[in-house]
Short mmCIF file of C-alpha atoms and ligand atoms in Angstrom, two decimals:
data_model
loop_
_atom_site.label_atom_id
_atom_site.label_comp_id
_atom_site.label_asym_id
_atom_site.label_seq_id
_atom_site.Cartn_x
_atom_site.Cartn_y
_atom_site.Cartn_z
CA MET A 1 30.63 -28.55 19.49
CA LYS A 2 30.42 -27.19 16.06
CA LYS A 3 33.07 -24.50 14.76
CA GLN A 4 31.33 -23.48 11.77
CA TYR A 5 27.83 -22.12 12.11
CA VAL A 6 25.44 -21.15 9.13
CA SER A 7 25.29 -17.66 10.19
CA ASP A 8 29.05 -17.20 10.08
CA LEU A 9 29.73 -18.64 6.61
CA LYS A 10 31.07 -16.28 4.09
CA ALA A 11 31.89 -16.97 0.28
CA GLY A 12 35.30 -18.20 -0.32
CA GLN A 13 35.41 -20.15 2.98
CA LEU A 14 36.23 -23.98 3.12
CA VAL A 15 33.72 -26.00 5.20
CA GLN A 16 34.21 -29.04 7.07
CA ASP A 17 31.42 -29.41 9.76
CA ILE A 18 28.28 -31.15 10.76
CA PHE A 19 24.88 -29.85 9.51
CA TYR A 20 21.42 -31.29 9.81
CA LEU A 21 19.71 -32.29 6.60
CA ALA A 22 16.26 -30.90 6.62
CA ASN A 23 15.52 -31.54 3.04
CA ARG A 24 16.91 -33.01 -0.17
CA GLU A 25 15.94 -32.67 -3.75
CA ILE A 26 17.44 -34.54 -6.96
CA ARG A 27 17.33 -32.11 -9.94
CA ASP A 28 18.29 -32.80 -13.58
CA ARG A 29 21.31 -31.12 -14.93
CA LYS A 30 21.07 -29.22 -18.19
CA GLY A 31 23.61 -31.29 -20.09
CA GLY A 32 22.20 -34.60 -18.64
CA GLY A 33 22.80 -36.39 -15.22
CA SER A 34 21.54 -34.92 -12.09
CA PHE A 35 22.59 -32.92 -9.04
CA LEU A 36 21.45 -32.69 -5.39
CA VAL A 37 20.11 -29.62 -3.56
CA LEU A 38 20.42 -30.04 0.20
CA GLU A 39 18.77 -27.82 2.93
CA LEU A 40 21.46 -27.82 5.55
CA SER A 41 20.85 -26.29 8.91
CA ASP A 42 22.01 -25.67 12.51
CA ARG A 43 20.61 -23.40 15.34
CA THR A 44 21.68 -20.28 13.55
CA GLY A 45 19.92 -20.88 10.22
CA SER A 46 19.85 -22.93 7.09
CA ILE A 47 21.91 -22.81 3.85
CA SER A 48 21.53 -24.54 0.54
CA GLY A 49 24.20 -27.22 -0.32
CA LYS A 50 24.76 -28.34 -3.87
CA VAL A 51 26.31 -31.66 -4.83
CA TRP A 52 27.54 -31.61 -8.46
CA ASP A 53 29.82 -34.68 -8.57
CA ASN A 54 28.91 -38.12 -7.52
CA ALA A 55 25.35 -36.96 -6.87
CA LYS A 56 23.76 -40.48 -7.38
CA THR A 57 26.17 -42.10 -4.90
CA LEU A 58 26.01 -39.41 -2.31
CA SER A 59 22.20 -39.23 -2.53
CA LEU A 60 22.10 -42.61 -0.75
CA GLN A 61 23.60 -40.98 2.27
CA ALA A 62 21.71 -37.75 2.12
CA ILE A 63 18.57 -38.91 3.68
CA PRO A 64 16.57 -36.04 5.38
CA GLY A 65 16.50 -36.10 9.10
CA GLN A 66 20.21 -37.12 9.35
CA PHE A 67 23.06 -35.21 10.67
CA LEU A 68 25.93 -34.98 8.00
CA LYS A 69 29.48 -34.01 8.11
CA ILE A 70 29.93 -31.78 5.16
CA SER A 71 32.98 -31.01 3.19
CA GLY A 72 32.89 -28.18 0.72
CA SER A 73 33.32 -24.51 0.05
CA VAL A 74 31.05 -21.60 0.32
CA ARG A 75 30.31 -19.51 -2.80
CA GLU A 76 27.95 -16.83 -3.77
CA TYR A 77 25.24 -17.60 -6.22
CA SER A 78 22.73 -15.04 -7.56
CA GLY A 79 22.90 -12.84 -4.27
CA SER A 80 22.88 -15.51 -1.71
CA ILE A 81 25.63 -17.97 -0.39
CA GLU A 82 25.54 -21.76 -0.69
CA ILE A 83 27.80 -24.58 -0.05
CA ALA A 84 29.36 -26.44 -2.87
CA VAL A 85 29.51 -29.92 -1.29
CA SER A 86 32.37 -32.14 -2.33
CA ASP A 87 31.84 -34.94 0.31
CA LEU A 88 29.40 -35.93 2.93
CA THR A 89 29.13 -38.69 5.68
CA ILE A 90 26.42 -39.55 8.18
CA ILE A 91 27.14 -38.72 11.75
CA PRO A 92 25.26 -40.90 14.48
CA TYR A 93 22.94 -38.95 16.64
CA ASP A 94 24.76 -39.84 19.80
CA GLN A 95 27.79 -37.93 18.55
CA ILE A 96 25.67 -34.83 18.03
CA ALA A 97 25.80 -31.71 20.54
CA LYS A 98 22.18 -30.95 20.82
CA ASP A 99 22.85 -27.30 21.59
CA ASP A 100 24.38 -26.85 18.10
CA PHE A 101 21.20 -27.63 16.40
CA ILE A 102 18.12 -26.51 18.55
CA PRO A 103 17.85 -22.68 19.00
CA LYS A 104 16.37 -21.36 22.10
CA SER A 105 14.49 -18.17 23.28
CA GLN A 106 16.92 -15.38 24.32
CA TYR A 107 14.58 -14.87 27.48
CA ASN A 108 14.80 -16.81 30.61
CA ARG A 109 11.95 -19.48 30.46
CA GLU A 110 11.31 -19.57 34.25
CA GLU A 111 10.88 -15.76 34.32
CA LEU A 112 8.55 -15.78 31.49
CA PHE A 113 6.55 -18.52 33.15
CA ALA A 114 6.40 -16.42 36.37
CA GLU A 115 5.21 -13.46 34.33
CA LEU A 116 2.41 -15.56 32.66
CA LYS A 117 1.26 -16.68 36.27
CA GLU A 118 0.79 -12.95 37.29
CA TYR A 119 -2.12 -12.90 34.82
CA LEU A 120 -4.13 -15.57 36.53
CA ILE A 121 -5.42 -13.16 39.07
CA GLN A 122 -7.27 -11.44 36.14
CA ILE A 123 -9.23 -14.68 35.53
CA THR A 124 -12.08 -13.86 37.90
CA ASN A 125 -14.50 -16.30 36.35
CA PRO A 126 -14.19 -19.46 38.67
CA PHE A 127 -14.74 -21.89 35.83
CA LEU A 128 -12.09 -20.30 33.63
CA SER A 129 -9.82 -20.16 36.50
CA LYS A 130 -10.24 -23.83 37.27
CA LEU A 131 -9.66 -24.79 33.66
CA VAL A 132 -6.40 -22.76 33.32
CA ASN A 133 -5.26 -24.15 36.64
CA ARG A 134 -6.06 -27.74 35.40
CA PHE A 135 -3.33 -27.18 32.73
CA LEU A 136 -0.77 -25.22 34.92
CA GLU A 137 -0.97 -27.79 37.73
CA ASP A 138 -0.10 -30.60 35.13
CA LYS A 139 3.71 -30.77 35.74
CA GLU A 140 4.30 -32.72 32.48
CA PHE A 141 2.12 -30.20 30.61
CA VAL A 142 4.12 -27.08 32.17
CA GLU A 143 7.48 -28.66 31.16
CA GLN A 144 6.29 -28.99 27.59
CA PHE A 145 4.77 -25.76 27.53
CA LYS A 146 7.88 -23.99 28.72
CA LEU A 147 10.00 -25.85 26.21
CA ALA A 148 7.78 -26.10 22.95
CA PRO A 149 8.67 -23.86 19.99
CA GLY A 150 6.15 -21.41 18.65
CA ALA A 151 6.65 -22.94 15.14
CA ALA A 152 8.68 -25.23 13.14
CA ARG A 153 9.88 -22.32 10.95
CA VAL A 154 9.11 -18.67 10.23
CA HIS A 155 8.54 -17.25 13.65
CA HIS A 156 9.33 -18.27 17.36
CA ALA A 157 10.98 -21.42 15.94
CA TYR A 158 13.16 -22.01 19.00
CA LEU A 159 12.73 -23.72 22.46
CA GLY A 160 10.59 -21.49 24.67
CA GLY A 161 9.01 -19.81 21.55
CA LEU A 162 5.47 -20.83 22.49
CA LEU A 163 5.84 -19.43 26.10
CA GLU A 164 7.50 -16.27 24.68
CA HIS A 165 4.59 -15.78 22.21
CA THR A 166 1.94 -16.23 24.83
CA VAL A 167 3.56 -13.81 27.29
CA PHE A 168 4.05 -11.20 24.69
CA MET A 169 0.30 -11.48 23.70
CA LEU A 170 -0.63 -11.26 27.34
CA ARG A 171 1.48 -7.92 27.68
CA LEU A 172 -0.22 -6.58 24.63
CA SER A 173 -3.61 -7.43 26.00
CA LYS A 174 -3.15 -5.15 28.82
CA THR A 175 -3.47 -2.14 26.45
CA MET A 176 -6.56 -3.75 24.86
CA ALA A 177 -8.23 -4.02 28.15
CA LYS A 178 -7.44 -0.22 28.95
CA VAL A 179 -8.68 1.09 25.56
CA TYR A 180 -11.77 -1.30 25.56
CA PRO A 181 -12.83 -1.59 29.19
CA LYS A 182 -16.08 -3.32 28.22
CA ILE A 183 -14.42 -6.51 26.85
CA ASP A 184 -14.47 -9.74 28.78
CA TYR A 185 -10.85 -9.53 29.93
CA PRO A 186 -10.94 -12.77 32.02
CA LEU A 187 -11.94 -14.67 28.93
CA LEU A 188 -9.51 -12.88 26.63
CA VAL A 189 -6.69 -13.85 29.06
CA THR A 190 -7.88 -17.48 29.33
CA GLY A 191 -7.92 -17.42 25.39
CA ILE A 192 -4.52 -16.14 25.15
CA ILE A 193 -3.01 -18.80 27.72
CA LEU A 194 -4.93 -21.62 26.01
CA HIS A 195 -4.87 -20.74 22.34
CA ASP A 196 -1.79 -22.48 21.17
CA VAL A 197 -1.62 -25.29 23.82
CA GLY A 198 -1.91 -27.62 20.97
CA LYS A 199 1.69 -26.82 19.91
CA VAL A 200 2.91 -28.99 22.76
CA LYS A 201 1.86 -31.88 20.72
CA GLU A 202 2.32 -30.43 17.28
CA TYR A 203 6.00 -30.31 17.38
CA VAL A 204 8.97 -32.50 18.40
CA TYR A 205 12.06 -30.76 19.68
CA ASP A 206 14.46 -33.24 20.75
CA LYS A 207 16.95 -33.43 17.90
CA VAL A 208 15.68 -30.33 15.74
CA ILE A 209 12.33 -28.73 15.69
CA ASP A 210 10.00 -30.56 13.40
CA HIS A 211 6.36 -31.51 13.21
CA THR A 212 4.93 -34.58 14.96
CA LEU A 213 2.90 -37.10 12.88
CA GLU A 214 -0.22 -35.94 14.75
CA GLY A 215 0.81 -32.42 14.18
CA ARG A 216 1.20 -32.80 10.52
CA LEU A 217 -2.09 -34.72 10.30
CA LEU A 218 -4.19 -32.66 12.62
CA GLY A 219 -2.48 -29.28 13.48
CA HIS A 220 -2.36 -27.45 16.76
CA ILE A 221 -5.84 -25.80 16.27
CA VAL A 222 -7.55 -29.27 16.39
CA GLN A 223 -5.18 -30.67 18.98
CA GLY A 224 -5.66 -27.58 21.21
CA TYR A 225 -9.45 -27.69 20.77
CA GLU A 226 -9.41 -31.38 21.87
CA MET A 227 -7.15 -30.65 24.84
CA VAL A 228 -9.26 -27.78 26.12
CA SER A 229 -12.56 -29.50 25.65
CA THR A 230 -11.27 -32.66 27.36
CA GLN A 231 -10.36 -30.55 30.42
CA ILE A 232 -13.63 -28.72 30.40
CA ASP A 233 -15.54 -32.01 30.41
CA GLU A 234 -13.70 -32.74 33.89
CA ILE A 235 -15.14 -29.59 35.47
CA LYS A 236 -18.44 -30.23 36.97
CA GLY A 237 -21.13 -27.57 36.05
CA PHE A 238 -18.92 -25.72 33.42
CA PRO A 239 -21.56 -23.55 31.65
CA ALA A 240 -22.35 -24.57 28.08
CA GLU A 241 -22.17 -21.05 26.88
CA LEU A 242 -18.71 -20.43 28.30
CA ARG A 243 -17.60 -23.83 26.78
CA ARG A 244 -18.89 -22.80 23.39
CA VAL A 245 -17.31 -19.34 23.44
CA LEU A 246 -13.93 -20.41 24.50
CA LEU A 247 -13.73 -23.32 22.15
CA HIS A 248 -14.71 -20.89 19.36
CA MET A 249 -11.79 -18.69 20.35
CA ILE A 250 -9.34 -21.63 20.09
CA LEU A 251 -10.83 -22.57 16.65
CA THR A 252 -10.83 -18.85 15.10
CA HIS A 253 -7.55 -17.64 16.48
CA HIS A 254 -6.01 -17.79 13.00
CA GLY A 255 -8.73 -15.54 11.90
CA HIS A 256 -9.20 -16.72 8.29
CA LEU A 257 -10.22 -19.94 6.72
CA GLU A 258 -7.04 -19.93 4.59
CA PHE A 259 -4.94 -19.60 7.60
CA GLY A 260 -6.38 -22.77 9.08
CA SER A 261 -9.21 -21.65 11.19
CA PRO A 262 -12.61 -23.47 10.35
CA LYS A 263 -14.58 -20.37 11.35
CA THR A 264 -13.74 -16.57 11.52
CA PRO A 265 -14.06 -14.68 14.88
CA LYS A 266 -17.76 -14.01 15.87
CA PHE A 267 -17.35 -11.72 19.01
CA VAL A 268 -15.03 -9.07 20.09
CA GLU A 269 -12.71 -11.27 22.48
CA ALA A 270 -12.20 -13.76 19.70
CA PHE A 271 -11.45 -11.12 17.14
CA LEU A 272 -8.92 -9.48 19.58
CA LEU A 273 -7.29 -12.83 20.30
CA HIS A 274 -6.70 -13.29 16.56
CA MET A 275 -5.32 -9.71 16.17
CA LEU A 276 -2.92 -10.18 19.25
CA ASP A 277 -1.83 -13.44 17.81
CA TYR A 278 -1.28 -11.81 14.33
CA ILE A 279 0.45 -8.69 15.67
CA ASP A 280 2.97 -10.95 17.70
CA ALA A 281 3.68 -13.39 14.99
CA ARG A 282 4.11 -10.84 12.19
CA ALA A 283 6.24 -8.57 14.36
CA MET A 284 8.59 -11.42 14.99
CA MET A 285 8.59 -12.42 11.36
CA PHE A 286 9.68 -8.92 10.31
CA GLN A 287 12.29 -8.78 13.09
CA GLU A 288 13.62 -12.43 12.40
CA ALA A 289 13.96 -11.72 8.58
CA THR A 290 15.86 -8.52 9.52
CA GLU A 291 18.29 -10.29 11.88
CA LYS A 292 18.94 -13.11 9.50
CA ASN A 293 19.54 -10.97 6.42
CA LYS A 294 22.32 -8.48 7.83
CA GLY A 295 24.31 -6.91 4.93
CA VAL A 296 21.54 -6.81 2.34
CA LYS A 297 18.93 -4.17 1.78
CA TRP A 298 16.07 -6.44 0.76
CA THR A 299 15.40 -10.10 1.87
CA GLU A 300 14.04 -12.73 -0.59
CA TYR A 301 10.31 -12.70 -0.83
CA HIS A 302 8.62 -13.66 2.48
CA GLN A 303 6.04 -16.20 1.88
CA PHE A 304 3.86 -15.38 4.92
CA LEU A 305 4.52 -11.54 4.96
CA GLU A 306 3.83 -11.67 1.32
CA THR A 307 6.59 -9.08 0.49
CA ASN A 308 10.38 -8.68 0.49
CA VAL A 309 11.43 -7.09 3.86
CA TYR A 310 13.45 -3.94 3.65
CA ILE A 311 16.37 -3.72 5.88
CA LYS A 312 16.87 -0.02 7.11
CA ASP A 313 20.12 1.64 7.52
CA GLN A 314 21.44 1.22 11.13
CA GLU A 315 22.52 4.35 12.75
FE1 FE2 B 401 -1.95 -20.77 16.50
FE1 FE2 B 402 -0.41 -18.19 18.55
#
């Protein structure tokens, strides 16, 4: 087990522990020569490491995707902390304690999954019910669905993140159904459960959380579309209109072309699915940014929230 986690590091501390190398850059030094910038991480977060001496030699060891034993010291640099790395060595994967590197949901995954199943009774349309059950009766799929992260970074980037995100959207949807009783709630519930199923194929999460090759090339919207349409094809007599609207919901759940959806929502359930997805993802981004930046008033600029997050005074 590690002794020094990213979230506990403080300026002035000496560091000697294992970190995952997520990324590496070789940059030019002002006075000539080069230095290395490493993105080092563990389950508690990530920190930048700088190698000033021996950069050329050490860059040969610093290959992204490796676990490295880092020696150095923590220092403050323009408002945030980083590690000045004096030495690094590669640690073989079989010597790594997985729990040190992959964060997991704070909730019990079995309880979350049981809660998800309580919503199945709402799916009164027999075709939609058959479709969802085809997924939930597939043991291998269910194992992956319970474990998959909701993202590689930014929000829900931990084991169980996808399940947590799906269940939180289902909880929110109850209010939608109360306020807008005319919506097709069985369709919305089905859309919520299936909207991100592609994520079980988009990410790997055995060593650290990262994209699969297919995930990088296709993305979970396309992967999910494919998975859902393949299952629909197995159901005899599945109505063509129902197929169209459900697949539309999978494709449009990111809401905008620039967020990766090829079309924008064209009916109310598709719109609500997008908004529920948006609310849960953004609410988590704000909360995660707040938790990761204790001790400061403003976080750095958040690329997805398009703002710096303000950390309110705690009473
Ligand atoms: Fe998504
Ligand atoms: Fe989502």
